């Protein structure tokens, strides 16, 4: 029996599709876990995590999950808690291309650490700064102080978008090793159907046909991308005509 109290927490804004919120909760409930889904519209991710960690008791372990991320099995959740309870840090591997695309860190898309370990690092903030993304500073401190860090690596994705420090591509609809799915950029995403399908597979106890899902997603991508470009082009033309009218009125 663990001496730690376990918590699973996520947060979201009120502009997120409620079906994502309900789907995530259904998956965690199906796997036997309670998840605290907190709506904090307007609050940044880093500030939310700072608030949550400041409220933790010394015997608590926190698993924080993005609202569009779900486990595919119980084993990945149990493993994350086990790593954290042993004094380690575990999280989904990610880079921040706008800061440094070569620095992999444990992102809070799915991240577990105990209050004791976090406090031992000096209670660092999770807020981003000019050299670190959300939770990256905490990760760097953990590495520097010899905390055992485990990275859950991507292995497949529906639409490749980013390069994980030259090791693997990840992007929209990423599957992580040992059983995670993260939609990424889910607000108003045309690919939310992929999240719902993967969640339905978990609830039904069946494996996701990733190749079939990838094929459907890429067909939509082939249509959606040109339409976005066309919409931007039309918007640009309207702006240009407006500017020309202003110049002509002078």
mmCIF file of C-alpha atoms in Angstrom:
data_model
loop_
_atom_site.group_PDB
_atom_site.id
_atom_site.type_symbol
_atom_site.label_atom_id
_atom_site.label_comp_id
_atom_site.label_asym_id
_atom_site.label_seq_id
_atom_site.Cartn_x
_atom_site.Cartn_y
_atom_site.Cartn_z
ATOM 1 C CA UNK A 1 0.000 0.000 0.000
ATOM 2 C CA UNK A 2 1.411 3.389 -1.022
ATOM 3 C CA UNK A 3 2.215 5.941 1.685
ATOM 4 C CA UNK A 4 1.308 8.673 -0.800
ATOM 5 C CA UNK A 5 -2.009 10.210 -1.691
ATOM 6 C CA UNK A 6 -2.502 10.298 -5.440
ATOM 7 C CA UNK A 7 -4.169 13.089 -7.408
ATOM 8 C CA UNK A 8 -4.826 13.525 -11.121
ATOM 9 C CA UNK A 9 -5.526 17.094 -12.234
ATOM 10 C CA UNK A 10 -6.192 18.907 -15.480
ATOM 11 C CA UNK A 11 -7.397 22.385 -16.306
ATOM 12 C CA UNK A 12 -9.120 23.998 -19.238
ATOM 13 C CA UNK A 13 -10.857 27.164 -20.397
ATOM 14 C CA UNK A 14 -14.560 27.423 -21.130
ATOM 15 C CA UNK A 15 -13.840 27.648 -24.869
ATOM 16 C CA UNK A 16 -12.876 23.970 -25.055
ATOM 17 C CA UNK A 17 -15.322 21.501 -26.577
ATOM 18 C CA UNK A 18 -17.239 19.901 -23.705
ATOM 19 C CA UNK A 19 -17.047 16.552 -25.476
ATOM 20 C CA UNK A 20 -13.291 16.554 -24.913
ATOM 21 C CA UNK A 21 -13.795 17.191 -21.210
ATOM 22 C CA UNK A 22 -16.427 14.478 -20.932
ATOM 23 C CA UNK A 23 -14.410 12.036 -23.030
ATOM 24 C CA UNK A 24 -11.296 12.436 -20.900
ATOM 25 C CA UNK A 25 -13.266 11.973 -17.696
ATOM 26 C CA UNK A 26 -14.961 8.872 -19.090
ATOM 27 C CA UNK A 27 -11.597 7.295 -19.952
ATOM 28 C CA UNK A 28 -10.084 7.917 -16.523
ATOM 29 C CA UNK A 29 -13.249 6.666 -14.813
ATOM 30 C CA UNK A 30 -13.229 3.547 -16.989
ATOM 31 C CA UNK A 31 -9.630 2.865 -15.972
ATOM 32 C CA UNK A 32 -10.509 3.288 -12.303
ATOM 33 C CA UNK A 33 -9.268 6.812 -11.579
ATOM 34 C CA UNK A 34 -10.841 10.051 -10.450
ATOM 35 C CA UNK A 35 -9.663 13.135 -12.293
ATOM 36 C CA UNK A 36 -10.065 16.726 -11.139
ATOM 37 C CA UNK A 37 -10.982 18.759 -14.216
ATOM 38 C CA UNK A 38 -10.760 22.427 -13.276
ATOM 39 C CA UNK A 39 -12.114 25.226 -15.475
ATOM 40 C CA UNK A 40 -10.025 28.372 -15.036
ATOM 41 C CA UNK A 41 -10.750 30.553 -18.029
ATOM 42 C CA UNK A 42 -8.082 33.194 -18.539
ATOM 43 C CA UNK A 43 -5.507 31.577 -16.254
ATOM 44 C CA UNK A 44 -2.216 30.457 -17.776
ATOM 45 C CA UNK A 45 -1.105 26.843 -17.567
ATOM 46 C CA UNK A 46 1.982 27.725 -15.537
ATOM 47 C CA UNK A 47 0.040 29.805 -13.019
ATOM 48 C CA UNK A 48 -2.486 27.007 -12.609
ATOM 49 C CA UNK A 49 0.239 24.454 -11.872
ATOM 50 C CA UNK A 50 1.904 26.854 -9.423
ATOM 51 C CA UNK A 51 -1.392 27.180 -7.584
ATOM 52 C CA UNK A 52 -2.005 23.432 -7.470
ATOM 53 C CA UNK A 53 1.494 22.529 -6.299
ATOM 54 C CA UNK A 54 1.422 25.237 -3.619
ATOM 55 C CA UNK A 55 -1.700 23.554 -2.227
ATOM 56 C CA UNK A 56 -0.277 20.017 -2.095
ATOM 57 C CA UNK A 57 0.377 18.271 1.190
ATOM 58 C CA UNK A 58 3.702 16.576 1.823
ATOM 59 C CA UNK A 59 2.286 13.100 1.229
ATOM 60 C CA UNK A 60 0.687 13.891 -2.133
ATOM 61 C CA UNK A 61 1.775 12.926 -5.622
ATOM 62 C CA UNK A 62 0.363 14.820 -8.576
ATOM 63 C CA UNK A 63 -0.211 13.607 -12.103
ATOM 64 C CA UNK A 64 -1.093 16.574 -14.290
ATOM 65 C CA UNK A 65 -2.616 15.911 -17.697
ATOM 66 C CA UNK A 66 -3.613 18.145 -20.592
ATOM 67 C CA UNK A 67 -7.347 18.233 -21.269
ATOM 68 C CA UNK A 68 -6.833 16.597 -24.689
ATOM 69 C CA UNK A 69 -4.554 13.825 -23.422
ATOM 70 C CA UNK A 70 -5.730 10.371 -22.298
ATOM 71 C CA UNK A 71 -4.063 7.168 -21.124
ATOM 72 C CA UNK A 72 -4.766 4.058 -23.175
ATOM 73 C CA UNK A 73 -4.372 1.682 -20.236
ATOM 74 C CA UNK A 74 -4.022 1.572 -16.452
ATOM 75 C CA UNK A 75 -0.379 0.518 -16.640
ATOM 76 C CA UNK A 76 0.895 3.895 -17.831
ATOM 77 C CA UNK A 77 -0.895 5.686 -14.982
ATOM 78 C CA UNK A 78 0.344 3.222 -12.367
ATOM 79 C CA UNK A 79 3.870 3.463 -13.723
ATOM 80 C CA UNK A 80 3.794 7.278 -13.612
ATOM 81 C CA UNK A 81 2.722 7.249 -9.973
ATOM 82 C CA UNK A 82 5.339 4.613 -9.116
ATOM 83 C CA UNK A 83 8.132 6.727 -10.627
ATOM 84 C CA UNK A 84 6.949 9.825 -8.770
ATOM 85 C CA UNK A 85 6.529 7.984 -5.470
ATOM 86 C CA UNK A 86 10.094 6.717 -5.798
ATOM 87 C CA UNK A 87 11.307 10.322 -5.968
ATOM 88 C CA UNK A 88 11.534 10.606 -9.727
ATOM 89 C CA UNK A 89 10.003 12.744 -12.441
ATOM 90 C CA UNK A 90 8.177 11.339 -15.455
ATOM 91 C CA UNK A 91 6.470 13.072 -18.344
ATOM 92 C CA UNK A 92 5.710 13.147 -22.025
ATOM 93 C CA UNK A 93 8.792 14.099 -24.040
ATOM 94 C CA UNK A 94 8.505 17.422 -25.827
ATOM 95 C CA UNK A 95 10.590 20.308 -27.157
ATOM 96 C CA UNK A 96 9.704 23.965 -27.532
ATOM 97 C CA UNK A 97 10.628 24.899 -31.075
ATOM 98 C CA UNK A 98 10.212 28.619 -30.389
ATOM 99 C CA UNK A 99 12.835 28.445 -27.630
ATOM 100 C CA UNK A 100 15.254 25.596 -28.360
ATOM 101 C CA UNK A 101 14.267 22.608 -30.492
ATOM 102 C CA UNK A 102 17.209 20.551 -29.186
ATOM 103 C CA UNK A 103 16.185 20.509 -25.492
ATOM 104 C CA UNK A 104 13.840 17.665 -24.593
ATOM 105 C CA UNK A 105 11.913 18.026 -21.347
ATOM 106 C CA UNK A 106 9.075 16.371 -19.457
ATOM 107 C CA UNK A 107 6.034 18.352 -20.536
ATOM 108 C CA UNK A 108 2.899 18.686 -18.415
ATOM 109 C CA UNK A 109 0.807 17.040 -21.125
ATOM 110 C CA UNK A 110 1.245 14.037 -18.791
ATOM 111 C CA UNK A 111 3.621 14.660 -15.895
ATOM 112 C CA UNK A 112 3.966 13.117 -12.442
ATOM 113 C CA UNK A 113 6.072 14.242 -9.488
ATOM 114 C CA UNK A 114 5.617 14.168 -5.726
ATOM 115 C CA UNK A 115 5.271 17.245 -3.571
ATOM 116 C CA UNK A 116 8.386 16.157 -1.642
ATOM 117 C CA UNK A 117 10.502 15.996 -4.797
ATOM 118 C CA UNK A 118 9.170 19.332 -6.037
ATOM 119 C CA UNK A 119 9.825 20.939 -2.639
ATOM 120 C CA UNK A 120 13.321 19.454 -2.607
ATOM 121 C CA UNK A 121 14.003 21.276 -5.881
ATOM 122 C CA UNK A 122 13.221 24.567 -4.136
ATOM 123 C CA UNK A 123 9.516 24.740 -5.045
ATOM 124 C CA UNK A 124 10.223 26.053 -8.567
ATOM 125 C CA UNK A 125 7.579 27.834 -10.593
ATOM 126 C CA UNK A 126 6.041 26.090 -13.578
ATOM 127 C CA UNK A 127 5.586 29.384 -15.421
ATOM 128 C CA UNK A 128 7.452 29.843 -18.713
ATOM 129 C CA UNK A 129 10.310 32.300 -19.078
ATOM 130 C CA UNK A 130 12.525 33.448 -21.966
ATOM 131 C CA UNK A 131 14.560 30.204 -21.881
ATOM 132 C CA UNK A 132 11.969 27.652 -20.715
ATOM 133 C CA UNK A 133 8.458 26.547 -21.589
ATOM 134 C CA UNK A 134 5.820 25.538 -19.022
ATOM 135 C CA UNK A 135 7.399 23.121 -16.467
ATOM 136 C CA UNK A 136 10.729 23.120 -18.318
ATOM 137 C CA UNK A 137 12.598 25.019 -15.603
ATOM 138 C CA UNK A 138 11.448 22.458 -13.038
ATOM 139 C CA UNK A 139 12.646 19.661 -15.326
ATOM 140 C CA UNK A 140 16.057 21.302 -15.771
ATOM 141 C CA UNK A 141 16.465 21.644 -12.009
ATOM 142 C CA UNK A 142 15.569 17.977 -11.555
ATOM 143 C CA UNK A 143 18.172 16.920 -14.095
ATOM 144 C CA UNK A 144 20.773 19.181 -12.513
ATOM 145 C CA UNK A 145 20.128 17.812 -9.023
ATOM 146 C CA UNK A 146 20.269 14.165 -10.027
ATOM 147 C CA UNK A 147 16.560 13.334 -9.838
ATOM 148 C CA UNK A 148 15.717 10.226 -11.865
ATOM 149 C CA UNK A 149 13.905 11.531 -14.948
ATOM 150 C CA UNK A 150 11.928 9.322 -17.314
ATOM 151 C CA UNK A 151 10.717 10.519 -20.706
ATOM 152 C CA UNK A 152 7.661 8.972 -22.341
ATOM 153 C CA UNK A 153 8.579 9.095 -26.017
ATOM 154 C CA UNK A 154 6.291 9.586 -29.023
ATOM 155 C CA UNK A 155 6.228 6.729 -31.504
ATOM 156 C CA UNK A 156 3.473 7.640 -33.985
ATOM 157 C CA UNK A 157 1.317 10.608 -34.924
ATOM 158 C CA UNK A 158 -1.511 11.375 -37.316
ATOM 159 C CA UNK A 159 -0.016 14.601 -38.727
ATOM 160 C CA UNK A 160 3.744 15.134 -38.205
ATOM 161 C CA UNK A 161 4.470 18.728 -37.267
ATOM 162 C CA UNK A 162 7.481 18.947 -34.965
ATOM 163 C CA UNK A 163 10.904 17.344 -34.655
ATOM 164 C CA UNK A 164 11.801 15.980 -31.221
ATOM 165 C CA UNK A 165 15.489 16.959 -31.190
ATOM 166 C CA UNK A 166 16.202 14.859 -34.267
ATOM 167 C CA UNK A 167 14.899 11.659 -32.675
ATOM 168 C CA UNK A 168 11.302 11.357 -33.861
ATOM 169 C CA UNK A 169 8.500 13.425 -35.360
ATOM 170 C CA UNK A 170 5.349 14.218 -33.427
ATOM 171 C CA UNK A 171 2.351 16.447 -33.909
ATOM 172 C CA UNK A 172 -1.428 16.367 -34.185
ATOM 173 C CA UNK A 173 -2.725 13.165 -32.640
ATOM 174 C CA UNK A 174 0.478 11.796 -31.100
ATOM 175 C CA UNK A 175 0.668 8.300 -29.644
ATOM 176 C CA UNK A 176 3.268 7.919 -26.898
ATOM 177 C CA UNK A 177 4.989 4.686 -25.953
ATOM 178 C CA UNK A 178 3.397 2.573 -23.214
ATOM 179 C CA UNK A 179 -0.027 4.094 -23.774
ATOM 180 C CA UNK A 180 -0.777 7.815 -24.160
ATOM 181 C CA UNK A 181 -2.652 9.791 -26.784
ATOM 182 C CA UNK A 182 -2.386 13.580 -27.053
ATOM 183 C CA UNK A 183 -4.408 15.485 -29.624
ATOM 184 C CA UNK A 184 -2.500 18.805 -29.280
ATOM 185 C CA UNK A 185 -3.981 22.240 -30.029
ATOM 186 C CA UNK A 186 -7.488 20.960 -29.462
ATOM 187 C CA UNK A 187 -9.378 24.249 -29.274
ATOM 188 C CA UNK A 188 -11.516 24.415 -32.435
ATOM 189 C CA UNK A 189 -9.468 21.589 -33.932
ATOM 190 C CA UNK A 190 -10.982 19.889 -36.996
ATOM 191 C CA UNK A 191 -9.222 16.728 -35.841
ATOM 192 C CA UNK A 192 -11.075 16.336 -32.549
ATOM 193 C CA UNK A 193 -12.804 13.302 -34.052
ATOM 194 C CA UNK A 194 -9.523 11.429 -33.587
ATOM 195 C CA UNK A 195 -9.604 12.065 -29.839
ATOM 196 C CA UNK A 196 -13.189 10.823 -29.624
ATOM 197 C CA UNK A 197 -12.383 7.682 -31.611
ATOM 198 C CA UNK A 198 -9.350 6.809 -29.505
ATOM 199 C CA UNK A 199 -11.352 7.428 -26.321
ATOM 200 C CA UNK A 200 -14.147 5.191 -27.623
ATOM 201 C CA UNK A 201 -11.608 2.455 -28.322
ATOM 202 C CA UNK A 202 -10.308 2.626 -24.756
ATOM 203 C CA UNK A 203 -13.830 2.447 -23.377
ATOM 204 C CA UNK A 204 -14.580 -0.554 -25.601
ATOM 205 C CA UNK A 205 -11.334 -2.315 -24.699
ATOM 206 C CA UNK A 206 -10.079 -2.504 -28.276
ATOM 207 C CA UNK A 207 -6.890 -1.422 -30.039
ATOM 208 C CA UNK A 208 -7.043 1.704 -32.180
ATOM 209 C CA UNK A 209 -6.488 1.129 -35.894
ATOM 210 C CA UNK A 210 -3.847 3.831 -36.152
ATOM 211 C CA UNK A 211 -3.256 3.421 -39.883
ATOM 212 C CA UNK A 212 -6.950 3.841 -40.670
ATOM 213 C CA UNK A 213 -7.212 6.843 -38.354
ATOM 214 C CA UNK A 214 -4.103 8.366 -39.904
ATOM 215 C CA UNK A 215 -5.542 7.895 -43.394
ATOM 216 C CA UNK A 216 -8.773 9.687 -42.457
ATOM 217 C CA UNK A 217 -6.878 12.501 -40.747
ATOM 218 C CA UNK A 218 -4.531 13.068 -43.667
ATOM 219 C CA UNK A 219 -7.444 13.201 -46.126
ATOM 220 C CA UNK A 220 -8.966 15.971 -44.026
ATOM 221 C CA UNK A 221 -5.591 17.677 -43.746
ATOM 222 C CA UNK A 222 -5.209 17.670 -47.531
ATOM 223 C CA UNK A 223 -8.509 19.562 -47.807
ATOM 224 C CA UNK A 224 -8.282 21.738 -44.694
ATOM 225 C CA UNK A 225 -4.834 23.221 -45.312
ATOM 226 C CA UNK A 226 -5.605 24.728 -48.760
ATOM 227 C CA UNK A 227 -8.905 26.085 -47.434
ATOM 228 C CA UNK A 228 -7.072 27.877 -44.621
ATOM 229 C CA UNK A 229 -4.644 29.373 -47.128
ATOM 230 C CA UNK A 230 -7.539 30.502 -49.314
ATOM 231 C CA UNK A 231 -9.302 32.084 -46.326
ATOM 232 C CA UNK A 232 -6.123 33.971 -45.392
ATOM 233 C CA UNK A 233 -5.702 35.086 -49.005
ATOM 234 C CA UNK A 234 -9.274 36.402 -49.179
ATOM 235 C CA UNK A 235 -8.825 38.199 -45.858
ATOM 236 C CA UNK A 236 -5.588 39.767 -47.128
ATOM 237 C CA UNK A 237 -7.309 40.949 -50.307
ATOM 238 C CA UNK A 238 -10.105 42.574 -48.295
ATOM 239 C CA UNK A 239 -7.564 44.363 -46.104
ATOM 240 C CA UNK A 240 -5.621 45.516 -49.157
ATOM 241 C CA UNK A 241 -8.762 46.901 -50.832
ATOM 242 C CA UNK A 242 -9.657 48.729 -47.615
ATOM 243 C CA UNK A 243 -6.198 50.308 -47.418
ATOM 244 C CA UNK A 244 -6.378 51.309 -51.073
ATOM 245 C CA UNK A 245 -9.744 52.990 -50.466
ATOM 246 C CA UNK A 246 -8.281 54.926 -47.541
ATOM 247 C CA UNK A 247 -5.376 56.063 -49.676
ATOM 248 C CA UNK A 248 -7.745 57.080 -52.459
ATOM 249 C CA UNK A 249 -9.820 59.156 -50.063
ATOM 250 C CA UNK A 250 -6.888 61.360 -49.135
#
